PDB file of C-alpha atoms in Angstrom:
ATOM      1  CA  MET B 113      99.722  75.751 -37.551  1.00 48.00           C
ATOM      2  CA  ALA B 114      96.630  76.449 -39.052  1.00 56.00           C
ATOM      3  CA  LYS B 115      95.304  74.034 -41.883  1.00 75.00           C
ATOM      4  CA  LYS B 116      95.308  75.549 -45.686  1.00 73.00           C
ATOM      5  CA  SER B 117      91.499  75.903 -45.136  1.00 80.00           C
ATOM      6  CA  GLU B 118      91.872  77.851 -41.940  1.00 88.00           C
ATOM      7  CA  GLN B 119      94.216  80.040 -43.326  1.00 92.00           C
ATOM      8  CA  THR B 120      92.236  80.707 -46.491  1.00 93.00           C
ATOM      9  CA  SER B 121      89.056  81.238 -44.037  1.00 95.00           C
ATOM     10  CA  LYS B 122      90.844  83.675 -41.942  1.00 94.00           C
ATOM     11  CA  PHE B 123      91.804  85.850 -45.046  1.00 96.00           C
ATOM     12  CA  ILE B 124      88.749  85.781 -46.610  1.00 96.00           C
ATOM     13  CA  ILE B 125      87.416  86.882 -43.340  1.00 96.00           C
ATOM     14  CA  ARG B 126      90.237  89.797 -42.778  1.00 95.00           C
ATOM     15  CA  LYS B 127      89.360  91.034 -46.406  1.00 96.00           C
ATOM     16  CA  VAL B 128      85.677  91.392 -46.115  1.00 96.00           C
ATOM     17  CA  ALA B 129      85.066  92.221 -42.830  1.00 95.00           C
ATOM     18  CA  PRO B 130      85.754  95.896 -43.725  1.00 94.00           C
ATOM     19  CA  ILE B 131      83.322  95.887 -46.834  1.00 95.00           C
ATOM     20  CA  PHE B 132      80.499  94.356 -44.366  1.00 94.00           C
ATOM     21  CA  ASN B 133      80.831  96.927 -42.030  1.00 93.00           C
ATOM     22  CA  LYS B 134      81.034  99.846 -44.253  1.00 92.00           C
ATOM     23  CA  HIS B 135      78.145  98.532 -46.924  1.00 92.00           C
ATOM     24  CA  GLY B 136      75.846  96.192 -44.780  1.00 89.00           C
ATOM     25  CA  TYR B 137      74.682  92.799 -45.184  1.00 89.00           C
ATOM     26  CA  SER B 138      72.517  93.983 -47.916  1.00 85.00           C
ATOM     27  CA  GLY B 139      74.736  96.593 -49.634  1.00 90.00           C
ATOM     28  CA  THR B 140      77.706  93.912 -50.028  1.00 93.00           C
ATOM     29  CA  SER B 141      77.385  92.250 -53.387  1.00 94.00           C
ATOM     30  CA  MET B 142      79.423  89.205 -54.588  1.00 93.00           C
ATOM     31  CA  SER B 143      81.381  91.116 -56.596  1.00 95.00           C
ATOM     32  CA  ASP B 144      82.414  93.008 -53.742  1.00 96.00           C
ATOM     33  CA  LEU B 145      83.423  90.170 -52.140  1.00 95.00           C
ATOM     34  CA  THR B 146      85.305  88.564 -54.985  1.00 96.00           C
ATOM     35  CA  GLU B 147      87.243  91.820 -55.903  1.00 96.00           C
ATOM     36  CA  ALA B 148      88.505  92.092 -52.174  1.00 95.00           C
ATOM     37  CA  THR B 149      89.788  88.912 -52.097  1.00 96.00           C
ATOM     38  CA  GLY B 150      90.924  87.945 -55.588  1.00 96.00           C
ATOM     39  CA  LEU B 151      89.237  84.821 -55.297  1.00 95.00           C
ATOM     40  CA  THR B 152      86.097  83.313 -57.155  1.00 95.00           C
ATOM     41  CA  LYS B 153      82.504  82.862 -56.068  1.00 94.00           C
ATOM     42  CA  GLY B 154      83.176  79.246 -55.661  1.00 93.00           C
ATOM     43  CA  ALA B 155      86.636  79.578 -53.768  1.00 93.00           C
ATOM     44  CA  ILE B 156      85.049  82.031 -51.246  1.00 95.00           C
ATOM     45  CA  TYR B 157      81.931  79.745 -50.879  1.00 92.00           C
ATOM     46  CA  GLY B 158      84.196  76.663 -50.670  1.00 92.00           C
ATOM     47  CA  ASN B 159      84.973  78.273 -46.980  1.00 93.00           C
ATOM     48  CA  PHE B 160      81.562  79.434 -45.902  1.00 94.00           C
ATOM     49  CA  LYS B 161      78.382  77.953 -46.585  1.00 90.00           C
ATOM     50  CA  ASN B 162      76.668  81.337 -47.900  1.00 92.00           C
ATOM     51  CA  LYS B 163      76.940  85.088 -47.354  1.00 91.00           C
ATOM     52  CA  GLU B 164      75.130  85.261 -44.415  1.00 90.00           C
ATOM     53  CA  GLU B 165      77.496  82.789 -42.287  1.00 94.00           C
ATOM     54  CA  LEU B 166      80.434  84.811 -43.912  1.00 95.00           C
ATOM     55  CA  ALA B 167      78.970  88.399 -42.619  1.00 93.00           C
ATOM     56  CA  PHE B 168      78.639  86.523 -39.323  1.00 94.00           C
ATOM     57  CA  ALA B 169      82.186  85.560 -39.147  1.00 95.00           C
ATOM     58  CA  ALA B 170      83.202  89.444 -40.589  1.00 95.00           C
ATOM     59  CA  PHE B 171      80.894  90.942 -38.075  1.00 95.00           C
ATOM     60  CA  GLN B 172      82.501  88.561 -34.899  1.00 95.00           C
ATOM     61  CA  SER B 173      85.703  90.021 -36.483  1.00 95.00           C
ATOM     62  CA  ASN B 174      85.084  93.609 -36.169  1.00 93.00           C
ATOM     63  CA  ILE B 175      83.958  92.962 -32.812  1.00 94.00           C
ATOM     64  CA  GLU B 176      86.877  90.931 -31.694  1.00 94.00           C
ATOM     65  CA  PHE B 177      89.089  93.853 -32.699  1.00 92.00           C
ATOM     66  CA  ILE B 178      87.197  96.476 -30.877  1.00 92.00           C
ATOM     67  CA  LEU B 179      87.104  93.863 -27.569  1.00 93.00           C
ATOM     68  CA  TYR B 180      91.228  93.703 -28.338  1.00 93.00           C
ATOM     69  CA  LYS B 181      91.682  97.103 -28.460  1.00 92.00           C
ATOM     70  CA  ILE B 182      89.319  97.745 -25.125  1.00 94.00           C
ATOM     71  CA  ARG B 183      91.421  95.237 -23.302  1.00 94.00           C
ATOM     72  CA  THR B 184      94.604  96.353 -24.648  1.00 95.00           C
ATOM     73  CA  GLU B 185      93.689 100.114 -22.773  1.00 94.00           C
ATOM     74  CA  LEU B 186      92.447  98.576 -19.703  1.00 96.00           C
ATOM     75  CA  ALA B 187      94.864  96.092 -19.406  1.00 96.00           C
ATOM     76  CA  ASP B 188      97.448  97.653 -16.800  1.00 96.00           C
ATOM     77  CA  ILE B 189      95.155  99.467 -14.902  1.00 97.00           C
ATOM     78  CA  LYS B 190      94.142  97.499 -11.306  1.00 95.00           C
ATOM     79  CA  SER B 191      91.495 100.045 -10.191  1.00 97.00           C
ATOM     80  CA  PRO B 192      87.938  99.022 -11.393  1.00 97.00           C
ATOM     81  CA  LEU B 193      86.672 102.473 -10.582  1.00 98.00           C
ATOM     82  CA  GLN B 194      89.914 103.942 -12.880  1.00 98.00           C
ATOM     83  CA  GLN B 195      88.914 101.143 -15.520  1.00 98.00           C
ATOM     84  CA  LEU B 196      85.616 103.447 -16.028  1.00 98.00           C
ATOM     85  CA  TYR B 197      87.819 106.476 -16.952  1.00 98.00           C
ATOM     86  CA  GLY B 198      90.208 103.991 -19.076  1.00 98.00           C
ATOM     87  CA  LEU B 199      86.888 103.429 -21.017  1.00 97.00           C
ATOM     88  CA  THR B 200      86.111 106.934 -21.454  1.00 98.00           C
ATOM     89  CA  ASN B 201      89.784 107.320 -22.777  1.00 97.00           C
ATOM     90  CA  PHE B 202      89.465 104.481 -24.917  1.00 96.00           C
ATOM     91  CA  TYR B 203      86.304 106.148 -26.633  1.00 96.00           C
ATOM     92  CA  ARG B 204      87.782 109.684 -27.047  1.00 96.00           C
ATOM     93  CA  GLN B 205      89.640 107.921 -29.506  1.00 94.00           C
ATOM     94  CA  TYR B 206      87.304 105.421 -30.946  1.00 94.00           C
ATOM     95  CA  ARG B 207      87.369 106.880 -34.722  1.00 90.00           C
ATOM     96  CA  THR B 208      90.910 106.458 -34.875  1.00 89.00           C
ATOM     97  CA  HIS B 209      90.407 102.651 -33.696  1.00 87.00           C
ATOM     98  CA  THR B 210      87.786 102.005 -36.060  1.00 90.00           C
ATOM     99  CA  ILE B 211      88.043 104.922 -39.663  1.00 85.00           C
ATOM    100  CA  GLU B 212      89.733 102.198 -41.822  1.00 82.00           C
ATOM    101  CA  TYR B 213      87.229  99.517 -40.562  1.00 83.00           C
ATOM    102  CA  GLY B 214      84.201 101.734 -41.873  1.00 86.00           C
ATOM    103  CA  GLY B 215      83.845 102.895 -38.351  1.00 91.00           C
ATOM    104  CA  CYS B 216      81.668 101.538 -35.386  1.00 94.00           C
ATOM    105  CA  PRO B 217      80.392  97.721 -36.326  1.00 94.00           C
ATOM    106  CA  ILE B 218      77.630  97.596 -33.668  1.00 94.00           C
ATOM    107  CA  ILE B 219      75.641 100.729 -35.228  1.00 93.00           C
ATOM    108  CA  ASN B 220      76.894 100.294 -39.024  1.00 92.00           C
ATOM    109  CA  ILE B 221      75.479  96.225 -38.622  1.00 92.00           C
ATOM    110  CA  GLY B 222      72.589  97.050 -35.833  1.00 91.00           C
ATOM    111  CA  VAL B 223      71.106  99.448 -38.372  1.00 89.00           C
ATOM    112  CA  ASP B 224      71.418  97.764 -41.111  1.00 87.00           C
ATOM    113  CA  ALA B 225      70.173  94.035 -39.647  1.00 88.00           C
ATOM    114  CA  ASN B 226      67.099  95.557 -38.128  1.00 87.00           C
ATOM    115  CA  HIS B 227      65.378  96.174 -41.753  1.00 80.00           C
ATOM    116  CA  ASP B 228      66.131  92.776 -43.078  1.00 81.00           C
ATOM    117  CA  ASN B 229      68.209  89.991 -41.303  1.00 87.00           C
ATOM    118  CA  PRO B 230      66.920  89.293 -37.700  1.00 91.00           C
ATOM    119  CA  GLU B 231      69.742  86.755 -37.048  1.00 91.00           C
ATOM    120  CA  LEU B 232      72.473  89.310 -37.647  1.00 91.00           C
ATOM    121  CA  LEU B 233      70.508  91.630 -35.361  1.00 92.00           C
ATOM    122  CA  GLU B 234      70.250  89.460 -32.695  1.00 94.00           C
ATOM    123  CA  LYS B 235      73.805  88.820 -32.612  1.00 92.00           C
ATOM    124  CA  VAL B 236      74.502  92.580 -32.462  1.00 93.00           C
ATOM    125  CA  GLN B 237      72.028  92.905 -29.440  1.00 96.00           C
ATOM    126  CA  THR B 238      73.918  89.666 -27.768  1.00 96.00           C
ATOM    127  CA  VAL B 239      77.219  91.588 -28.100  1.00 95.00           C
ATOM    128  CA  ILE B 240      75.408  95.012 -26.837  1.00 96.00           C
ATOM    129  CA  SER B 241      74.522  92.734 -23.613  1.00 96.00           C
ATOM    130  CA  LYS B 242      77.687  91.611 -23.287  1.00 95.00           C
ATOM    131  CA  LEU B 243      79.553  95.025 -23.239  1.00 95.00           C
ATOM    132  CA  GLN B 244      76.493  96.722 -20.521  1.00 97.00           C
ATOM    133  CA  TYR B 245      77.219  93.775 -18.656  1.00 97.00           C
ATOM    134  CA  TYR B 246      80.946  94.104 -18.768  1.00 96.00           C
ATOM    135  CA  ILE B 247      80.428  98.070 -17.541  1.00 98.00           C
ATOM    136  CA  THR B 248      78.053  96.900 -14.939  1.00 98.00           C
ATOM    137  CA  LYS B 249      80.524  94.390 -13.581  1.00 97.00           C
ATOM    138  CA  MET B 250      83.128  97.147 -13.384  1.00 97.00           C
ATOM    139  CA  ILE B 251      80.649  98.872 -11.843  1.00 98.00           C
ATOM    140  CA  LYS B 252      79.730  96.131  -9.377  1.00 98.00           C
ATOM    141  CA  THR B 253      83.659  95.420  -8.763  1.00 98.00           C
ATOM    142  CA  ALA B 254      84.433  98.979  -7.321  1.00 98.00           C
ATOM    143  CA  ILE B 255      81.433  99.092  -4.970  1.00 98.00           C
ATOM    144  CA  ASP B 256      82.721  95.705  -3.523  1.00 98.00           C
ATOM    145  CA  GLU B 257      86.214  97.248  -3.176  1.00 98.00           C
ATOM    146  CA  GLY B 258      84.662 100.485  -2.109  1.00 98.00           C
ATOM    147  CA  GLU B 259      85.509 103.357  -4.913  1.00 98.00           C
ATOM    148  CA  ILE B 260      81.993 103.275  -5.511  1.00 98.00           C
ATOM    149  CA  LYS B 261      78.973 104.139  -3.704  1.00 98.00           C
ATOM    150  CA  LYS B 262      76.939 101.339  -2.179  1.00 98.00           C
ATOM    151  CA  SER B 263      74.020 103.005  -2.956  1.00 98.00           C
ATOM    152  CA  VAL B 264      74.717 102.984  -6.884  1.00 98.00           C
ATOM    153  CA  ASN B 265      72.804 100.511  -8.803  1.00 98.00           C
ATOM    154  CA  PRO B 266      75.081  98.727 -11.400  1.00 98.00           C
ATOM    155  CA  GLU B 267      72.950  97.619 -14.049  1.00 98.00           C
ATOM    156  CA  LYS B 268      71.329 101.422 -14.443  1.00 98.00           C
ATOM    157  CA  TYR B 269      74.752 103.147 -14.655  1.00 98.00           C
ATOM    158  CA  GLY B 270      76.165 100.259 -17.058  1.00 98.00           C
ATOM    159  CA  ARG B 271      72.876 100.736 -19.414  1.00 98.00           C
ATOM    160  CA  LEU B 272      73.609 104.348 -18.560  1.00 98.00           C
ATOM    161  CA  PHE B 273      77.064 104.488 -19.964  1.00 98.00           C
ATOM    162  CA  TYR B 274      76.701 102.162 -22.872  1.00 97.00           C
ATOM    163  CA  THR B 275      74.009 103.966 -24.129  1.00 97.00           C
ATOM    164  CA  VAL B 276      75.930 107.658 -23.718  1.00 98.00           C
ATOM    165  CA  ILE B 277      78.727 105.973 -25.805  1.00 98.00           C
ATOM    166  CA  GLU B 278      76.625 104.529 -28.457  1.00 96.00           C
ATOM    167  CA  GLY B 279      74.890 107.531 -29.090  1.00 97.00           C
ATOM    168  CA  ALA B 280      78.052 110.028 -28.804  1.00 97.00           C
ATOM    169  CA  VAL B 281      79.818 107.298 -31.431  1.00 96.00           C
ATOM    170  CA  PHE B 282      76.409 108.091 -33.583  1.00 95.00           C
ATOM    171  CA  MET B 283      76.487 111.316 -33.488  1.00 96.00           C
ATOM    172  CA  THR B 284      80.410 111.838 -34.331  1.00 95.00           C
ATOM    173  CA  SER B 285      79.978 109.334 -36.879  1.00 91.00           C
ATOM    174  CA  THR B 286      76.668 111.233 -38.318  1.00 92.00           C
ATOM    175  CA  MET B 287      77.478 114.641 -37.889  1.00 95.00           C
ATOM    176  CA  ASN B 288      81.284 114.027 -38.804  1.00 93.00           C
ATOM    177  CA  ASP B 289      82.102 116.119 -35.356  1.00 95.00           C
ATOM    178  CA  GLU B 290      84.445 114.643 -32.817  1.00 94.00           C
ATOM    179  CA  THR B 291      83.179 117.092 -30.345  1.00 97.00           C
ATOM    180  CA  TYR B 292      79.886 114.567 -29.398  1.00 97.00           C
ATOM    181  CA  LEU B 293      82.320 111.989 -28.698  1.00 97.00           C
ATOM    182  CA  GLN B 294      84.865 114.288 -26.380  1.00 98.00           C
ATOM    183  CA  GLN B 295      81.964 116.157 -24.769  1.00 98.00           C
ATOM    184  CA  MET B 296      79.817 113.192 -24.093  1.00 98.00           C
ATOM    185  CA  MET B 297      83.324 111.133 -22.258  1.00 98.00           C
ATOM    186  CA  THR B 298      83.689 114.334 -20.393  1.00 98.00           C
ATOM    187  CA  HIS B 299      80.252 114.303 -19.125  1.00 98.00           C
ATOM    188  CA  LEU B 300      80.885 110.448 -18.405  1.00 98.00           C
ATOM    189  CA  ASP B 301      84.030 111.308 -15.997  1.00 98.00           C
ATOM    190  CA  GLU B 302      81.473 113.717 -14.308  1.00 98.00           C
ATOM    191  CA  ILE B 303      79.276 111.277 -13.686  1.00 98.00           C
ATOM    192  CA  ILE B 304      81.841 108.975 -12.337  1.00 98.00           C
ATOM    193  CA  GLU B 305      83.629 111.507  -9.964  1.00 98.00           C
ATOM    194  CA  ASN B 306      80.189 113.183  -8.580  1.00 98.00           C
ATOM    195  CA  GLU B 307      78.053 110.229  -8.640  1.00 98.00           C
ATOM    196  CA  LEU B 308      79.546 106.874  -8.676  1.00 98.00           C
ATOM    197  CA  ALA B 309      83.124 107.755  -6.964  1.00 98.00           C
ATOM    198  CA  VAL B 310      83.240 107.643  -2.875  1.00 97.00           C
TER     199      VAL B 310
END
């Protein structure tokens, strides 16, 4: 059973993670945090040494939520090639997964941190590198299993897929238009079928 301090920390993170995601590090005030949690400033900082540590924990929580959703989507798909299709299907519904959290944490926090928080930006960059790596690994595994052509460069396509995905997420969010995500995921499906698959 978790200690009371651990339970309090988890409670705080759960309450403030969407706020940091929506408003960014600089745009989130202490009054936002106390209002969301119902706790005093002293109670919050009794669990986190400063606002930056809390922002890191909030970002990590938002990312873990997204990764959990992706893993759940792909869990029953054995074929690495079909997992790529599963990934595009997941992102077709991406806004429904993230809307209550304020949208995509990678884009929201990445743009915000790029201006005034190098340490938080570094954490965003690490997550991006990991996500690109997972896509690259899917492609490499599919090559090894004979589902994707041996001539395919996994790193190139891993980067391409992730760039198209995040670009489409950004455009859908900014323009409030689902068409960007739907069309780009269909475009990635066509790349899988026409350029990657054996």
